Amino acid sequence: MAIVNLKKGEVQAKIVYYGPGRGGKTTNLEYLYRKFHDRIKTEMVTIKTHGDRTLFFDFLPIEIGKIKGFDIRIQLYTVPGQVKYDATRRLVLRGADGIVFVADSLVIRRKENVLSLKNLADNLATYRKSLVDVPIVLQYNKRDLEEEGIPLLSLATLEKDLNTQLKAPSFAASAQEGPNVVKTMKKIIVMTMDSLRRDLM
Amino acid sequence: MRNDFKSQVESRLDDLFHDEEEIVKPTEGLGGFGDHPLKTLKARLLSVEWEINDSSMEGLINELKSLEGFYQGDKVILGFLRLLRPVARYIKVRKGKSHPKATGLLNSVYNSLERVAVSKNMSRKEKEKILLQEMEKFKKLKEDVIRRREEKKEVVEDAAAAPQPKSGAAPAQEPAPDSATKPSQGVSASAVEEIKELIREEFRALREEVRHWRDSR
C-alpha cells in the first residue's frame, strides 16, 4: 500500500520484482543502478549469500520528483527467488503497489516460471489480493542468450503459459545487457501511479 | 485530468531515463552456437543455482555422462568433462552448503571447455595448458573443502573436550552436520541447524523490513 503523506505532500509507492530464482530480478535493479546512478542519486541496498544469491531482498529507491504538487518516490524491491524463502517473499510482497514478474526464458525453466507465478498468486491471496488487483508487467528475460544458441522458450509459449489470463503488458528483455529493462520499469511505474491516482487527487 | 497526470509521470520518467531503448529482437531460431553438442550442457549449467534440486543436478550430471560418450576420442575435452562431473556431484549432495567457490569452478571449467571446443585454431598444447589450469583450480577447491571439513571437526572436538553440562542442561554445541559416527544424529542435527538458520534469516528480514518502514516514515 502506498504511503501518502498529504501534510508533507509525499507519495511513496512500492514495486516488487518477483519471479523464479536466477531469473534476473536482481540483475534488473543492478542494471538500473549501474546505468542511472548519477541521476537517481540513491543507493542500492542488496543482501546476498556467499553464493551470490539474494537472501532477503534488494532495494532501490528512486526519486521521481514533483508531480501535481506531490514528491513521488518509488521503491523497487526484489524478492529472493529460491523456493525455500517463501516467508521472506511474502513479507517483501506486503504492501506492493505494483509487480514486475521476471520470467526466465530458458526452456528448462518453463515449469519454474509457472510455479513462481502461482506462488505469487498464493502469496497475494494471503493479503486478500489477486493478480488482477495489482498492476503487473511481465518481463521475459534472458533473450540475449538466443544469440549464443541456448534453447529459449518462444515468446508465444511464454505468453501462453503466463499471460493468457492476465493479459498484462509484457516485454522481451535482457537484464544483463539492458534492452527493455528501463521500458519494463517505466511501464510498471506509470501503471502503478495511475492506479494510485485516485488517492492522490 | 487522468491523462494529464499519466503524461506528467511518463515525461518525468523519460527525462530521468532517456538514453536507453534498444529493443530485443524476438527471434525464435537458434544462432551462434547452432547445434553444437555442448549446447544443452550450457543451458543446464545456466540453470544451476543454489536452489539446486535433485532433478536439475541429475539433468546436468546425465548430460555430462552422455557428452563423455560423445567425446571419447578427444582426451582434452574428456578431461574437462571429467572435471565437471565430480564438482556437479559435490554440489548436488551438499546443495546450499557447498563451498562458495564450487559453482564458480563449474562455470570456469565450462567456459574454458567452450573456448577449447569452439576454437578452430587453438593448438593441442594450448588446449592442454588451459585444462591444466582448470585442474589446478579443481585441486585447490578440493583442498579447501577438506580443510573446511577438518576445521569443523576440530570445533566439534573442542566442544566435546569442554566440561560437560550438568545432567538435564542443554548441550553446549550441536553435533556437526557432517558427523560420520552416527549418521541419523548427523542428519537430524543438520536439519535442526537448517531450520534454525531459516528462522534467523526470516527474523533478520523482518527487522530489515521494519527498519525500512521506519526510515520511510
Coordinates of C-alpha atoms in Angstrom, one line a residue:
Chain A
M1 CA 0.0 0.0 0.0
A2 CA 1.5 3.3 -1.0
I3 CA 2.3 5.8 1.7
V4 CA 0.6 9.1 1.0
N5 CA 1.6 12.0 3.3
L6 CA -0.8 14.8 2.5
K7 CA 0.8 17.1 5.0
K8 CA 4.3 16.7 3.6
G9 CA 3.0 16.3 0.0
E10 CA 4.8 13.0 -0.4
V11 CA 3.8 9.8 -2.2
Q12 CA 5.8 6.6 -1.8
A13 CA 5.0 3.6 -3.9
K14 CA 6.4 0.1 -3.6
I15 CA 7.1 -2.0 -6.7
V16 CA 8.3 -5.6 -6.3
Y17 CA 10.2 -7.6 -8.8
Y18 CA 9.0 -11.2 -8.5
G19 CA 9.9 -14.4 -10.3
P20 CA 11.8 -17.7 -10.2
G21 CA 15.3 -18.0 -8.7
R22 CA 18.1 -16.9 -11.0
G23 CA 15.6 -15.3 -13.4
G24 CA 17.3 -11.9 -13.3
K25 CA 15.3 -9.8 -10.8
T26 CA 18.5 -8.5 -9.0
T27 CA 20.2 -8.0 -12.4
N28 CA 17.3 -5.7 -13.4
L29 CA 17.9 -3.5 -10.4
E30 CA 21.7 -3.7 -10.8
Y31 CA 21.4 -2.6 -14.4
L32 CA 19.2 0.4 -13.5
Y33 CA 21.5 1.4 -10.6
R34 CA 24.7 1.0 -12.7
K35 CA 23.3 3.0 -15.6
F36 CA 21.4 5.7 -13.8
H37 CA 23.2 6.0 -10.5
D38 CA 24.2 9.6 -11.2
R39 CA 20.6 10.7 -12.0
I40 CA 18.6 8.8 -9.3
K41 CA 21.2 9.8 -6.6
T42 CA 20.2 7.0 -4.3
E43 CA 22.0 3.9 -3.1
M44 CA 21.0 0.3 -3.8
V45 CA 20.8 -2.0 -0.8
T46 CA 21.5 -5.6 -1.6
I47 CA 22.0 -8.6 0.7
K48 CA 23.4 -11.7 -0.8
T49 CA 24.5 -15.1 0.4
H50 CA 28.0 -16.4 -0.3
G51 CA 26.7 -18.0 -3.5
D52 CA 25.8 -14.6 -4.8
R53 CA 22.1 -15.2 -4.4
T54 CA 19.5 -12.8 -2.9
L55 CA 18.9 -13.8 0.6
F56 CA 16.4 -11.2 1.8
F57 CA 15.8 -8.6 -0.9
D58 CA 17.4 -5.8 -3.0
F59 CA 16.1 -2.3 -2.6
L60 CA 16.5 0.6 -4.9
P61 CA 14.7 3.9 -4.1
I62 CA 14.1 6.3 -7.0
E63 CA 13.1 9.9 -6.6
I64 CA 10.8 10.9 -9.5
G65 CA 10.4 14.5 -8.4
K66 CA 7.3 16.7 -8.0
I67 CA 4.1 15.9 -9.9
K68 CA 0.9 17.7 -9.2
G69 CA 2.4 19.1 -6.1
F70 CA 3.5 15.7 -4.7
D71 CA 7.0 14.4 -4.3
I72 CA 6.9 11.0 -5.8
R73 CA 9.2 8.3 -4.5
I74 CA 9.3 4.8 -5.9
Q75 CA 10.9 1.9 -4.1
L76 CA 11.9 -1.0 -6.2
Y77 CA 12.3 -4.3 -4.3
T78 CA 13.3 -7.8 -5.4
V79 CA 12.3 -11.0 -3.6
P80 CA 14.6 -13.9 -3.1
G81 CA 13.6 -16.4 -5.8
Q82 CA 14.7 -19.5 -4.1
V83 CA 11.8 -21.7 -3.2
K84 CA 12.8 -22.0 0.5
Y85 CA 12.5 -18.3 1.2
D86 CA 8.8 -18.1 0.8
A87 CA 8.2 -16.4 4.1
T88 CA 10.6 -13.6 3.2
R89 CA 9.0 -13.3 -0.3
R90 CA 5.6 -12.9 1.3
L91 CA 7.0 -10.3 3.7
V92 CA 8.5 -8.2 0.9
L93 CA 5.3 -8.5 -1.2
R94 CA 3.3 -7.0 1.6
G95 CA 2.0 -3.6 0.6
A96 CA 3.2 -3.9 -3.0
D97 CA 1.6 -1.3 -5.3
G98 CA 3.0 -2.8 -8.5
I99 CA 4.7 -6.0 -9.6
V100 CA 7.1 -6.9 -12.3
F101 CA 7.2 -10.6 -12.9
V102 CA 10.6 -11.6 -14.3
A103 CA 10.3 -14.9 -16.2
D104 CA 13.2 -16.9 -17.2
S105 CA 13.2 -17.6 -21.0
L106 CA 15.3 -20.8 -20.7
V107 CA 13.4 -23.8 -22.0
I108 CA 14.4 -25.8 -18.9
R109 CA 13.0 -23.1 -16.6
R110 CA 9.5 -23.3 -18.0
K111 CA 8.0 -25.1 -15.1
E112 CA 9.7 -22.8 -12.6
N113 CA 8.1 -19.8 -14.2
V114 CA 4.6 -21.2 -13.9
L115 CA 5.2 -22.3 -10.3
S116 CA 6.6 -18.9 -9.4
L117 CA 3.6 -17.1 -10.9
K118 CA 1.3 -19.5 -8.9
N119 CA 3.4 -18.7 -5.8
L120 CA 2.9 -15.0 -6.4
A121 CA -0.9 -15.5 -6.7
D122 CA -0.9 -17.6 -3.5
N123 CA 1.1 -15.0 -1.6
L124 CA -1.1 -12.2 -2.8
A125 CA -4.1 -14.2 -1.6
T126 CA -2.7 -14.1 2.0
Y127 CA -3.2 -10.3 1.7
R128 CA -6.6 -10.8 0.2
K129 CA -5.5 -9.7 -3.2
S130 CA -5.4 -11.3 -6.6
L131 CA -3.2 -10.9 -9.6
V132 CA -5.8 -8.7 -11.2
D133 CA -5.9 -6.3 -8.3
V134 CA -2.3 -5.2 -8.6
P135 CA -0.7 -3.5 -11.6
I136 CA 1.6 -6.1 -13.1
V137 CA 4.1 -6.2 -16.0
L138 CA 5.7 -9.4 -17.3
Q139 CA 9.3 -9.4 -18.4
Y140 CA 10.6 -12.4 -20.5
N141 CA 14.2 -12.1 -19.5
K142 CA 17.5 -13.6 -20.9
R143 CA 16.5 -13.1 -24.6
D144 CA 20.2 -12.3 -25.3
L145 CA 21.1 -15.9 -24.8
E146 CA 19.4 -16.8 -28.0
E147 CA 22.4 -15.5 -29.9
E148 CA 24.5 -17.9 -28.0
G149 CA 22.3 -20.8 -29.2
I150 CA 20.8 -21.5 -25.8
P151 CA 17.3 -23.1 -26.2
L152 CA 14.8 -20.5 -25.2
L153 CA 11.1 -20.6 -24.9
S154 CA 9.3 -18.8 -27.7
L155 CA 7.6 -15.6 -26.7
A156 CA 4.3 -17.2 -27.8
T157 CA 4.9 -20.0 -25.3
L158 CA 5.7 -17.6 -22.5
E159 CA 2.6 -15.6 -23.3
K160 CA 0.5 -18.8 -23.3
D161 CA 2.0 -20.1 -20.1
L162 CA 1.9 -16.9 -18.1
N163 CA -0.2 -14.2 -19.7
T164 CA -3.3 -16.0 -21.1
Q165 CA -5.5 -14.8 -18.3
L166 CA -3.6 -11.8 -17.1
K167 CA -3.3 -10.0 -20.4
A168 CA -0.7 -7.8 -18.8
P169 CA 1.9 -5.7 -20.8
S170 CA 4.9 -7.9 -21.5
F171 CA 8.5 -7.2 -22.7
A172 CA 11.2 -9.4 -24.1
A173 CA 14.3 -8.2 -22.3
S174 CA 17.9 -8.8 -21.3
A175 CA 18.6 -7.6 -17.8
Q176 CA 22.2 -8.5 -18.4
E177 CA 22.6 -6.3 -21.5
G178 CA 19.9 -3.8 -20.8
P179 CA 17.3 -3.9 -23.6
N180 CA 13.8 -3.3 -22.3
V181 CA 14.9 -3.2 -18.7
V182 CA 14.1 0.5 -18.5
K183 CA 10.9 0.1 -20.6
T184 CA 9.7 -2.5 -18.1
M185 CA 10.4 -0.2 -15.2
K186 CA 8.8 2.8 -16.8
K187 CA 5.7 0.8 -17.7
I188 CA 5.1 -0.5 -14.2
I189 CA 5.7 2.9 -12.6
V190 CA 3.2 4.6 -14.9
M191 CA 0.6 1.8 -14.3
T192 CA 1.2 1.9 -10.6
M193 CA 1.0 5.7 -10.3
D194 CA -2.1 5.6 -12.5
S195 CA -3.8 3.2 -10.1
L196 CA -2.8 5.3 -7.2
R197 CA -4.1 8.5 -8.8
R198 CA -7.4 8.3 -7.0
D199 CA -5.6 8.5 -3.7
L200 CA -3.6 11.5 -4.9
M201 CA -6.2 13.6 -6.5
Chain B
M1 CA -7.1 15.1 -15.5
R2 CA -6.1 11.4 -15.6
N3 CA -4.2 11.6 -18.9
D4 CA -2.6 14.8 -17.7
F5 CA -1.2 13.1 -14.6
K6 CA -0.2 10.0 -16.5
S7 CA 1.6 12.0 -19.2
Q8 CA 3.4 14.0 -16.5
V9 CA 4.7 10.8 -14.9
E10 CA 5.7 9.5 -18.3
S11 CA 7.5 12.6 -19.3
R12 CA 9.4 12.7 -15.9
L13 CA 10.5 9.2 -16.4
D14 CA 11.6 10.0 -19.9
D15 CA 13.7 12.8 -18.5
L16 CA 15.3 10.6 -15.9
F17 CA 15.9 7.5 -18.0
H18 CA 16.3 8.8 -21.6
D19 CA 19.2 7.2 -23.3
E20 CA 18.3 3.6 -23.3
E21 CA 15.7 1.9 -25.5
E22 CA 17.1 -0.8 -27.7
I23 CA 14.5 -3.4 -28.4
V24 CA 15.4 -7.1 -28.3
K25 CA 14.5 -8.8 -31.5
P26 CA 12.0 -11.5 -30.6
T27 CA 13.6 -14.1 -32.9
E28 CA 12.7 -17.8 -32.5
G29 CA 15.6 -19.6 -34.1
L30 CA 19.0 -20.6 -32.6
G31 CA 22.0 -18.5 -33.5
G32 CA 25.8 -18.7 -32.9
F33 CA 26.2 -21.9 -31.0
G34 CA 23.9 -23.7 -33.5
D35 CA 23.6 -27.4 -33.0
H36 CA 26.9 -27.7 -31.1
P37 CA 27.0 -30.8 -28.8
L38 CA 27.7 -28.5 -25.8
K39 CA 24.5 -26.5 -26.3
T40 CA 22.4 -28.5 -23.8
L41 CA 25.2 -28.6 -21.3
K42 CA 25.5 -24.8 -21.4
A43 CA 21.7 -24.5 -20.9
R44 CA 21.9 -26.9 -18.0
L45 CA 24.7 -25.0 -16.4
L46 CA 23.0 -21.7 -16.7
S47 CA 20.1 -23.1 -14.7
V48 CA 22.3 -24.5 -12.0
E49 CA 21.7 -22.5 -8.9
W50 CA 21.9 -22.6 -5.2
E51 CA 18.3 -23.5 -5.1
I52 CA 19.6 -26.7 -6.6
N53 CA 17.2 -29.5 -6.7
D54 CA 17.9 -33.1 -7.4
S55 CA 16.3 -33.1 -10.8
S56 CA 18.2 -30.2 -12.3
M57 CA 21.5 -31.5 -10.9
E58 CA 20.7 -35.0 -12.2
G59 CA 20.0 -33.5 -15.6
L60 CA 23.4 -31.8 -15.6
I61 CA 25.2 -35.0 -14.5
N62 CA 23.4 -37.1 -17.1
E63 CA 24.3 -34.6 -19.8
L64 CA 28.0 -34.8 -18.7
K65 CA 27.8 -38.5 -18.9
S66 CA 26.3 -38.5 -22.3
L67 CA 28.9 -36.0 -23.6
E68 CA 31.7 -38.2 -22.2
G69 CA 30.5 -40.9 -24.5
F70 CA 30.3 -38.4 -27.4
Y71 CA 33.8 -37.1 -26.9
Q72 CA 35.6 -40.4 -26.3
G73 CA 38.1 -39.7 -29.0
D74 CA 39.1 -36.3 -27.6
K75 CA 41.1 -36.6 -24.5
V76 CA 41.3 -32.9 -23.7
I77 CA 37.5 -32.3 -23.9
L78 CA 37.1 -35.5 -22.0
G79 CA 39.4 -34.1 -19.3
F80 CA 37.2 -31.0 -18.9
L81 CA 34.0 -33.1 -18.7
R82 CA 35.6 -35.3 -16.1
L83 CA 36.5 -32.3 -14.0
L84 CA 32.9 -31.0 -14.2
R85 CA 31.3 -34.2 -13.1
P86 CA 32.7 -34.5 -9.5
V87 CA 32.0 -30.8 -8.9
A88 CA 28.4 -31.3 -10.1
R89 CA 28.1 -34.3 -7.9
Y90 CA 29.5 -32.5 -4.9
I91 CA 27.1 -29.6 -5.4
K92 CA 24.2 -32.0 -5.8
V93 CA 25.0 -33.6 -2.4
R94 CA 25.9 -30.5 -0.4
K95 CA 23.5 -28.1 -2.1
G96 CA 23.4 -24.8 -0.3
K97 CA 26.2 -25.9 2.0
S98 CA 28.6 -26.4 -0.9
H99 CA 31.9 -24.5 -0.8
P100 CA 31.1 -20.9 -2.1
K101 CA 33.7 -21.4 -4.9
A102 CA 32.2 -24.6 -6.2
T103 CA 29.6 -23.1 -8.6
G104 CA 32.3 -20.6 -9.7
L105 CA 34.6 -23.5 -10.6
L106 CA 31.8 -25.2 -12.5
N107 CA 31.4 -22.0 -14.6
S108 CA 35.1 -21.5 -15.0
V109 CA 35.7 -25.1 -16.2
Y110 CA 32.8 -24.8 -18.6
N111 CA 34.0 -21.5 -20.0
S112 CA 37.4 -23.0 -20.7
L113 CA 35.8 -26.1 -22.2
E114 CA 33.7 -23.9 -24.5
R115 CA 36.8 -21.9 -25.6
V116 CA 38.6 -25.1 -26.4
A117 CA 35.7 -26.9 -28.1
V118 CA 34.7 -23.9 -30.2
S119 CA 38.1 -22.7 -31.2
K120 CA 39.3 -23.8 -34.6
N121 CA 42.9 -22.5 -34.5
M122 CA 44.0 -23.5 -31.0
S123 CA 46.9 -25.9 -30.8
R124 CA 46.6 -29.0 -28.7
K125 CA 49.4 -27.7 -26.4
E126 CA 47.4 -24.6 -25.7
K127 CA 44.3 -26.7 -25.0
E128 CA 46.2 -28.8 -22.6
K129 CA 47.5 -25.8 -20.8
I130 CA 44.0 -24.5 -20.3
L131 CA 42.9 -27.9 -19.0
L132 CA 45.9 -27.9 -16.6
Q133 CA 44.9 -24.5 -15.2
E134 CA 41.4 -25.7 -14.5
M135 CA 42.8 -28.9 -12.9
E136 CA 44.8 -26.7 -10.6
K137 CA 41.7 -24.8 -9.6
F138 CA 39.9 -28.1 -9.0
K139 CA 42.8 -29.3 -6.8
K140 CA 42.7 -26.1 -4.9
L141 CA 39.0 -26.3 -4.3
K142 CA 39.4 -29.9 -3.2
E143 CA 42.0 -28.9 -0.6
D144 CA 39.8 -26.0 0.6
V145 CA 36.8 -28.4 1.1
I146 CA 39.0 -30.8 3.0
R147 CA 40.5 -28.0 5.1
R148 CA 37.0 -26.7 5.9
R149 CA 35.8 -30.1 6.9
E150 CA 38.8 -30.5 9.2
E151 CA 38.2 -27.1 10.8
K152 CA 34.6 -28.1 11.5
K153 CA 35.8 -31.4 13.0
E154 CA 38.2 -29.5 15.3
V155 CA 35.4 -27.3 16.5
V156 CA 33.3 -30.3 17.4
E157 CA 36.2 -32.0 19.1
D158 CA 36.9 -28.8 21.1
A159 CA 33.3 -28.7 22.2
A160 CA 33.4 -32.4 23.2
A161 CA 36.6 -31.8 25.2
A162 CA 34.9 -28.9 27.1
P163 CA 33.4 -29.6 30.5
Q164 CA 30.1 -31.5 30.1
P165 CA 26.9 -29.6 31.1
K166 CA 25.0 -30.9 34.1
S167 CA 22.5 -33.6 33.5
G168 CA 19.4 -32.1 32.1
A169 CA 21.1 -28.9 30.8
A170 CA 21.1 -28.1 27.1
P171 CA 24.1 -29.3 25.2
A172 CA 26.8 -26.7 24.6
Q173 CA 27.1 -27.3 20.8
E174 CA 25.1 -29.0 18.2
P175 CA 26.7 -32.0 16.6
A176 CA 28.4 -31.2 13.3
P177 CA 26.2 -31.7 10.2
D178 CA 28.8 -33.9 8.7
S179 CA 29.1 -36.1 11.8
A180 CA 30.1 -39.5 10.4
T181 CA 29.9 -41.6 13.5
K182 CA 26.1 -41.6 13.9
P183 CA 24.5 -40.7 10.5
S184 CA 20.9 -40.4 11.8
Q185 CA 22.0 -37.9 14.5
G186 CA 24.1 -36.1 12.0
V187 CA 21.2 -35.7 9.6
S188 CA 18.7 -34.6 12.2
A189 CA 21.3 -32.1 13.7
S190 CA 21.8 -30.8 10.2
A191 CA 18.1 -30.4 9.7
V192 CA 17.7 -28.6 13.0
E193 CA 20.6 -26.3 12.1
E194 CA 18.9 -25.6 8.8
I195 CA 15.6 -24.8 10.4
K196 CA 17.4 -22.5 12.9
E197 CA 19.2 -20.7 10.2
L198 CA 15.9 -20.3 8.2
I199 CA 14.2 -18.8 11.3
R200 CA 17.2 -16.5 11.9
E201 CA 17.0 -15.3 8.3
E202 CA 13.3 -14.7 8.4
F203 CA 13.8 -12.6 11.6
R204 CA 16.6 -10.6 10.0
A205 CA 14.3 -9.9 7.0
L206 CA 11.6 -8.9 9.3
R207 CA 13.9 -6.5 11.2
E208 CA 15.1 -5.1 7.9
E209 CA 11.5 -4.5 6.7
V210 CA 10.7 -2.7 10.0
R211 CA 13.8 -0.6 9.6
H212 CA 12.9 0.4 6.1
W213 CA 9.3 1.1 7.1
R214 CA 10.6 3.4 9.9
D215 CA 13.1 5.1 7.6
S216 CA 10.4 5.7 5.1
R217 CA 8.1 7.5 7.5

